[in-house]
Amino acid sequence: MTGPANANEGGDNVTLDGSTSYDPDLDPITFTWQQTAGPGVTLVYGPGDTAHQMPMFVTPWVSANTPVTFKLTVTDLYGLTNSAYITVTIINWHTPPDITGAHADVGVLWPPDHKMAQVHIVGVVKPSDDKIAITTVTQDEPTNGLGDGDTAIDAVKQVNASGDDSVLLRAETDPAKNSGQNYNSTK
């Protein structure tokens, strides 16, 4: 018995396949499919699938990754049966990313030469192939003032077609604080 391990939410067609099932004595067999877990779906059979070997269903919308389990029971002419289970996980493509491990790929912008350096946010765990965009960048010092070389625009969001957004950040130090600027980005 086969089927996909994962399926997209909301409208994907999924086919379960029991066609490799057989009776060791080569007796004819019948197929009975039953859903045993997950949000209810309707199993339908193609016009040529009179034995009900390969049911299909349409995935529902789910609010989180959700397993759907099916039981296939195969019965021979003498009433002997054998059953197997298959689980398909319906993936919620709109689950927010896990950013608990997110951090800049550059720890320190050095030297403080007022040049822009490209910085990526790494350590974001995405539940899908969705693109994650950097939406805002903030900093803890004025964008242009005494001690920063009078260079305005200290952060520029870079939007890349690949979805691998980055930020250009200016490397500078405030001599009064003896520290550089702290930048924060939001994804």
PDB file of C-alpha atoms in Angstrom:
ATOM      1  CA  MET A   1       0.000   0.000   0.000  1.00  0.00           C
ATOM      2  CA  THR A   2       1.384   3.386  -0.914  1.00  0.00           C
ATOM      3  CA  GLY A   3       0.495   7.041  -0.763  1.00  0.00           C
ATOM      4  CA  PRO A   4       2.380  10.291  -0.339  1.00  0.00           C
ATOM      5  CA  ALA A   5       3.917  10.978   3.061  1.00  0.00           C
ATOM      6  CA  ASN A   6       2.866  14.635   2.829  1.00  0.00           C
ATOM      7  CA  ALA A   7       0.293  16.643   0.901  1.00  0.00           C
ATOM      8  CA  ASN A   8      -0.460  20.336   0.631  1.00  0.00           C
ATOM      9  CA  GLU A   9      -3.491  21.732   2.368  1.00  0.00           C
ATOM     10  CA  GLY A  10      -6.629  22.974   0.771  1.00  0.00           C
ATOM     11  CA  GLY A  11      -7.345  21.341  -2.525  1.00  0.00           C
ATOM     12  CA  ASP A  12      -4.528  18.925  -3.330  1.00  0.00           C
ATOM     13  CA  ASN A  13      -5.621  15.616  -4.838  1.00  0.00           C
ATOM     14  CA  VAL A  14      -4.135  12.610  -3.049  1.00  0.00           C
ATOM     15  CA  THR A  15      -4.241   9.038  -4.353  1.00  0.00           C
ATOM     16  CA  LEU A  16      -3.851   6.041  -2.049  1.00  0.00           C
ATOM     17  CA  ASP A  17      -2.702   2.862  -3.760  1.00  0.00           C
ATOM     18  CA  GLY A  18      -3.535  -0.645  -2.585  1.00  0.00           C
ATOM     19  CA  SER A  19      -2.886  -2.270  -5.961  1.00  0.00           C
ATOM     20  CA  THR A  20       0.222  -4.137  -4.764  1.00  0.00           C
ATOM     21  CA  SER A  21      -1.898  -6.149  -2.307  1.00  0.00           C
ATOM     22  CA  TYR A  22      -2.436  -9.799  -3.216  1.00  0.00           C
ATOM     23  CA  ASP A  23      -3.562 -13.123  -1.794  1.00  0.00           C
ATOM     24  CA  PRO A  24      -0.737 -15.680  -1.343  1.00  0.00           C
ATOM     25  CA  ASP A  25      -3.061 -18.383  -2.757  1.00  0.00           C
ATOM     26  CA  LEU A  26      -3.905 -16.052  -5.657  1.00  0.00           C
ATOM     27  CA  ASP A  27      -7.576 -15.988  -4.632  1.00  0.00           C
ATOM     28  CA  PRO A  28      -9.502 -12.909  -5.788  1.00  0.00           C
ATOM     29  CA  ILE A  29      -9.575 -10.173  -3.144  1.00  0.00           C
ATOM     30  CA  THR A  30     -11.746  -7.213  -2.286  1.00  0.00           C
ATOM     31  CA  PHE A  31     -10.544  -3.872  -0.939  1.00  0.00           C
ATOM     32  CA  THR A  32     -12.143  -1.872   1.869  1.00  0.00           C
ATOM     33  CA  TRP A  33     -10.744   1.548   2.787  1.00  0.00           C
ATOM     34  CA  GLN A  34     -11.663   3.302   6.028  1.00  0.00           C
ATOM     35  CA  GLN A  35     -10.460   6.608   7.434  1.00  0.00           C
ATOM     36  CA  THR A  36      -9.387   6.128  11.055  1.00  0.00           C
ATOM     37  CA  ALA A  37      -7.967   9.525  12.058  1.00  0.00           C
ATOM     38  CA  GLY A  38      -7.835  13.157  11.023  1.00  0.00           C
ATOM     39  CA  PRO A  39     -10.354  15.602   9.600  1.00  0.00           C
ATOM     40  CA  GLY A  40     -12.983  13.802   7.550  1.00  0.00           C
ATOM     41  CA  VAL A  41     -12.372  13.439   3.834  1.00  0.00           C
ATOM     42  CA  THR A  42     -14.418  11.730   1.154  1.00  0.00           C
ATOM     43  CA  LEU A  43     -12.747   8.864  -0.669  1.00  0.00           C
ATOM     44  CA  VAL A  44     -13.689   8.681  -4.349  1.00  0.00           C
ATOM     45  CA  TYR A  45     -12.741   6.118  -6.949  1.00  0.00           C
ATOM     46  CA  GLY A  46     -11.891   6.630 -10.596  1.00  0.00           C
ATOM     47  CA  PRO A  47     -14.318   5.271 -13.208  1.00  0.00           C
ATOM     48  CA  GLY A  48     -12.058   2.302 -13.984  1.00  0.00           C
ATOM     49  CA  ASP A  49     -11.326   1.443 -10.345  1.00  0.00           C
ATOM     50  CA  THR A  50     -14.212  -0.989  -9.808  1.00  0.00           C
ATOM     51  CA  ALA A  51     -12.172  -2.999  -7.280  1.00  0.00           C
ATOM     52  CA  HIS A  52     -11.589   0.143  -5.176  1.00  0.00           C
ATOM     53  CA  GLN A  53      -7.825  -0.336  -5.114  1.00  0.00           C
ATOM     54  CA  MET A  54      -6.870   3.335  -5.513  1.00  0.00           C
ATOM     55  CA  PRO A  55      -9.134   5.855  -3.774  1.00  0.00           C
ATOM     56  CA  MET A  56      -8.532   9.575  -4.060  1.00  0.00           C
ATOM     57  CA  PHE A  57      -9.390  12.467  -1.773  1.00  0.00           C
ATOM     58  CA  VAL A  58      -9.052  16.235  -1.757  1.00  0.00           C
ATOM     59  CA  THR A  59      -7.102  17.705   1.160  1.00  0.00           C
ATOM     60  CA  PRO A  60      -9.007  20.050   3.458  1.00  0.00           C
ATOM     61  CA  TRP A  61      -7.684  23.313   4.882  1.00  0.00           C
ATOM     62  CA  VAL A  62      -5.897  22.740   8.186  1.00  0.00           C
ATOM     63  CA  SER A  63      -4.615  25.171  10.823  1.00  0.00           C
ATOM     64  CA  ALA A  64      -1.533  23.056  11.601  1.00  0.00           C
ATOM     65  CA  ASN A  65       0.215  20.070  10.058  1.00  0.00           C
ATOM     66  CA  THR A  66      -2.396  17.345  10.413  1.00  0.00           C
ATOM     67  CA  PRO A  67      -2.099  13.574   9.923  1.00  0.00           C
ATOM     68  CA  VAL A  68      -4.889  11.700   8.163  1.00  0.00           C
ATOM     69  CA  THR A  69      -4.803   7.906   8.623  1.00  0.00           C
ATOM     70  CA  PHE A  70      -6.473   5.250   6.514  1.00  0.00           C
ATOM     71  CA  LYS A  71      -6.926   1.525   7.008  1.00  0.00           C
ATOM     72  CA  LEU A  72      -6.964  -0.827   4.033  1.00  0.00           C
ATOM     73  CA  THR A  73      -8.497  -4.243   4.646  1.00  0.00           C
ATOM     74  CA  VAL A  74      -8.053  -6.892   1.973  1.00  0.00           C
ATOM     75  CA  THR A  75     -10.414  -9.888   2.077  1.00  0.00           C
ATOM     76  CA  ASP A  76     -10.201 -13.102   0.054  1.00  0.00           C
ATOM     77  CA  LEU A  77     -13.046 -15.409  -1.075  1.00  0.00           C
ATOM     78  CA  TYR A  78     -12.948 -17.335   2.200  1.00  0.00           C
ATOM     79  CA  GLY A  79     -13.275 -14.274   4.434  1.00  0.00           C
ATOM     80  CA  LEU A  80      -9.612 -14.193   5.458  1.00  0.00           C
ATOM     81  CA  THR A  81      -8.456 -10.613   5.938  1.00  0.00           C
ATOM     82  CA  ASN A  82      -5.327  -8.612   6.347  1.00  0.00           C
ATOM     83  CA  SER A  83      -5.120  -4.896   7.140  1.00  0.00           C
ATOM     84  CA  ALA A  84      -2.529  -2.166   6.821  1.00  0.00           C
ATOM     85  CA  TYR A  85      -2.486   1.526   7.718  1.00  0.00           C
ATOM     86  CA  ILE A  86      -1.135   4.552   5.921  1.00  0.00           C
ATOM     87  CA  THR A  87      -0.817   8.099   7.229  1.00  0.00           C
ATOM     88  CA  VAL A  88      -0.625  11.181   5.036  1.00  0.00           C
ATOM     89  CA  THR A  89       0.325  14.437   6.764  1.00  0.00           C
ATOM     90  CA  ILE A  90      -1.517  17.443   5.384  1.00  0.00           C
ATOM     91  CA  ILE A  91       0.950  20.316   5.518  1.00  0.00           C
ATOM     92  CA  ASN A  92      -0.294  23.729   6.604  1.00  0.00           C
ATOM     93  CA  TRP A  93       1.762  25.986   4.380  1.00  0.00           C
ATOM     94  CA  HIS A  94       0.796  28.974   6.443  1.00  0.00           C
ATOM     95  CA  THR A  95       2.340  27.870   9.716  1.00  0.00           C
ATOM     96  CA  PRO A  96       4.563  30.705  10.924  1.00  0.00           C
ATOM     97  CA  PRO A  97       8.306  30.102  10.926  1.00  0.00           C
ATOM     98  CA  ASP A  98      10.200  29.256  14.109  1.00  0.00           C
ATOM     99  CA  ILE A  99      12.543  32.180  14.756  1.00  0.00           C
ATOM    100  CA  THR A 100      13.864  31.115  18.161  1.00  0.00           C
ATOM    101  CA  GLY A 101      17.280  30.428  16.593  1.00  0.00           C
ATOM    102  CA  ALA A 102      17.309  33.421  14.231  1.00  0.00           C
ATOM    103  CA  HIS A 103      20.456  35.529  14.190  1.00  0.00           C
ATOM    104  CA  ALA A 104      22.590  37.615  11.863  1.00  0.00           C
ATOM    105  CA  ASP A 105      25.197  35.743   9.865  1.00  0.00           C
ATOM    106  CA  VAL A 106      27.643  38.531  10.730  1.00  0.00           C
ATOM    107  CA  GLY A 107      28.185  38.990  14.470  1.00  0.00           C
ATOM    108  CA  VAL A 108      30.102  42.285  14.389  1.00  0.00           C
ATOM    109  CA  LEU A 109      30.406  44.899  11.657  1.00  0.00           C
ATOM    110  CA  TRP A 110      34.101  45.718  11.746  1.00  0.00           C
ATOM    111  CA  PRO A 111      35.975  47.899  11.101  1.00  0.00           C
ATOM    112  CA  PRO A 112      33.700  50.895  11.736  1.00  0.00           C
ATOM    113  CA  ASP A 113      34.535  52.411   8.341  1.00  0.00           C
ATOM    114  CA  HIS A 114      30.998  53.593   7.447  1.00  0.00           C
ATOM    115  CA  LYS A 115      30.778  51.058   4.629  1.00  0.00           C
ATOM    116  CA  MET A 116      27.653  49.031   4.042  1.00  0.00           C
ATOM    117  CA  ALA A 117      27.916  45.307   4.742  1.00  0.00           C
ATOM    118  CA  GLN A 118      25.430  42.693   3.594  1.00  0.00           C
ATOM    119  CA  VAL A 119      23.874  40.754   6.468  1.00  0.00           C
ATOM    120  CA  HIS A 120      21.524  37.763   6.223  1.00  0.00           C
ATOM    121  CA  ILE A 121      19.232  36.442   8.924  1.00  0.00           C
ATOM    122  CA  VAL A 122      19.938  32.721   9.427  1.00  0.00           C
ATOM    123  CA  GLY A 123      18.585  30.073  11.781  1.00  0.00           C
ATOM    124  CA  VAL A 124      14.947  30.530  10.755  1.00  0.00           C
ATOM    125  CA  VAL A 125      13.130  27.203  10.511  1.00  0.00           C
ATOM    126  CA  LYS A 126      10.473  27.331   7.823  1.00  0.00           C
ATOM    127  CA  PRO A 127       7.712  24.718   7.827  1.00  0.00           C
ATOM    128  CA  SER A 128       7.493  24.958   4.049  1.00  0.00           C
ATOM    129  CA  ASP A 129       9.145  26.474   1.026  1.00  0.00           C
ATOM    130  CA  ASP A 130       7.455  29.817   1.611  1.00  0.00           C
ATOM    131  CA  LYS A 131       9.655  32.833   1.142  1.00  0.00           C
ATOM    132  CA  ILE A 132      10.331  34.772   4.316  1.00  0.00           C
ATOM    133  CA  ALA A 133      10.848  38.487   3.916  1.00  0.00           C
ATOM    134  CA  ILE A 134      12.531  41.001   6.194  1.00  0.00           C
ATOM    135  CA  THR A 135       9.818  43.585   6.784  1.00  0.00           C
ATOM    136  CA  THR A 136      11.517  46.198   8.994  1.00  0.00           C
ATOM    137  CA  VAL A 137      14.925  47.184  10.286  1.00  0.00           C
ATOM    138  CA  THR A 138      15.411  49.407  13.343  1.00  0.00           C
ATOM    139  CA  GLN A 139      18.467  50.675  15.174  1.00  0.00           C
ATOM    140  CA  ASP A 140      19.235  52.176  18.573  1.00  0.00           C
ATOM    141  CA  GLU A 141      20.971  55.374  17.365  1.00  0.00           C
ATOM    142  CA  PRO A 142      20.025  58.244  15.049  1.00  0.00           C
ATOM    143  CA  THR A 143      20.542  57.532  11.359  1.00  0.00           C
ATOM    144  CA  ASN A 144      22.654  60.645  10.938  1.00  0.00           C
ATOM    145  CA  GLY A 145      24.409  62.473  13.705  1.00  0.00           C
ATOM    146  CA  LEU A 146      27.675  63.487  15.331  1.00  0.00           C
ATOM    147  CA  GLY A 147      30.177  60.668  15.450  1.00  0.00           C
ATOM    148  CA  ASP A 148      28.737  58.575  12.665  1.00  0.00           C
ATOM    149  CA  GLY A 149      30.598  60.286   9.844  1.00  0.00           C
ATOM    150  CA  ASP A 150      27.459  62.161   8.810  1.00  0.00           C
ATOM    151  CA  THR A 151      26.428  59.253   6.640  1.00  0.00           C
ATOM    152  CA  ALA A 152      22.670  58.919   6.459  1.00  0.00           C
ATOM    153  CA  ILE A 153      20.727  55.785   5.644  1.00  0.00           C
ATOM    154  CA  ASP A 154      22.352  53.187   7.848  1.00  0.00           C
ATOM    155  CA  ALA A 155      20.174  50.239   6.863  1.00  0.00           C
ATOM    156  CA  VAL A 156      18.764  49.205   3.495  1.00  0.00           C
ATOM    157  CA  LYS A 157      16.520  46.194   3.050  1.00  0.00           C
ATOM    158  CA  GLN A 158      17.538  44.028   0.078  1.00  0.00           C
ATOM    159  CA  VAL A 159      14.772  42.041  -1.596  1.00  0.00           C
ATOM    160  CA  ASN A 160      16.076  39.186  -3.688  1.00  0.00           C
ATOM    161  CA  ALA A 161      14.060  37.202  -6.225  1.00  0.00           C
ATOM    162  CA  SER A 162      15.153  33.973  -4.521  1.00  0.00           C
ATOM    163  CA  GLY A 163      13.388  35.025  -1.338  1.00  0.00           C
ATOM    164  CA  ASP A 164      16.694  35.222   0.522  1.00  0.00           C
ATOM    165  CA  ASP A 165      16.219  38.777   1.772  1.00  0.00           C
ATOM    166  CA  SER A 166      19.156  40.524   3.364  1.00  0.00           C
ATOM    167  CA  VAL A 167      19.994  43.914   4.822  1.00  0.00           C
ATOM    168  CA  LEU A 168      22.823  46.296   4.059  1.00  0.00           C
ATOM    169  CA  LEU A 169      24.008  47.762   7.368  1.00  0.00           C
ATOM    170  CA  ARG A 170      26.487  50.565   7.911  1.00  0.00           C
ATOM    171  CA  ALA A 171      29.455  49.740  10.154  1.00  0.00           C
ATOM    172  CA  GLU A 172      29.988  52.638  12.548  1.00  0.00           C
ATOM    173  CA  THR A 173      30.817  53.344  16.168  1.00  0.00           C
ATOM    174  CA  ASP A 174      29.617  56.082  18.514  1.00  0.00           C
ATOM    175  CA  PRO A 175      32.797  57.346  20.212  1.00  0.00           C
ATOM    176  CA  ALA A 176      30.776  58.660  23.182  1.00  0.00           C
ATOM    177  CA  LYS A 177      29.378  55.187  23.845  1.00  0.00           C
ATOM    178  CA  ASN A 178      32.417  53.287  22.578  1.00  0.00           C
ATOM    179  CA  SER A 179      30.000  50.906  20.919  1.00  0.00           C
ATOM    180  CA  GLY A 180      28.446  50.455  17.542  1.00  0.00           C
ATOM    181  CA  GLN A 181      24.839  50.629  16.561  1.00  0.00           C
ATOM    182  CA  ASN A 182      22.509  47.792  17.400  1.00  0.00           C
ATOM    183  CA  TYR A 183      20.209  46.774  14.560  1.00  0.00           C
ATOM    184  CA  ASN A 184      17.025  44.753  14.846  1.00  0.00           C
ATOM    185  CA  SER A 185      15.189  43.201  11.929  1.00  0.00           C
ATOM    186  CA  THR A 186      11.712  41.750  11.733  1.00  0.00           C
ATOM    187  CA  LYS A 187      10.817  38.861   9.471  1.00  0.00           C
TER     188      LYS A 187
END
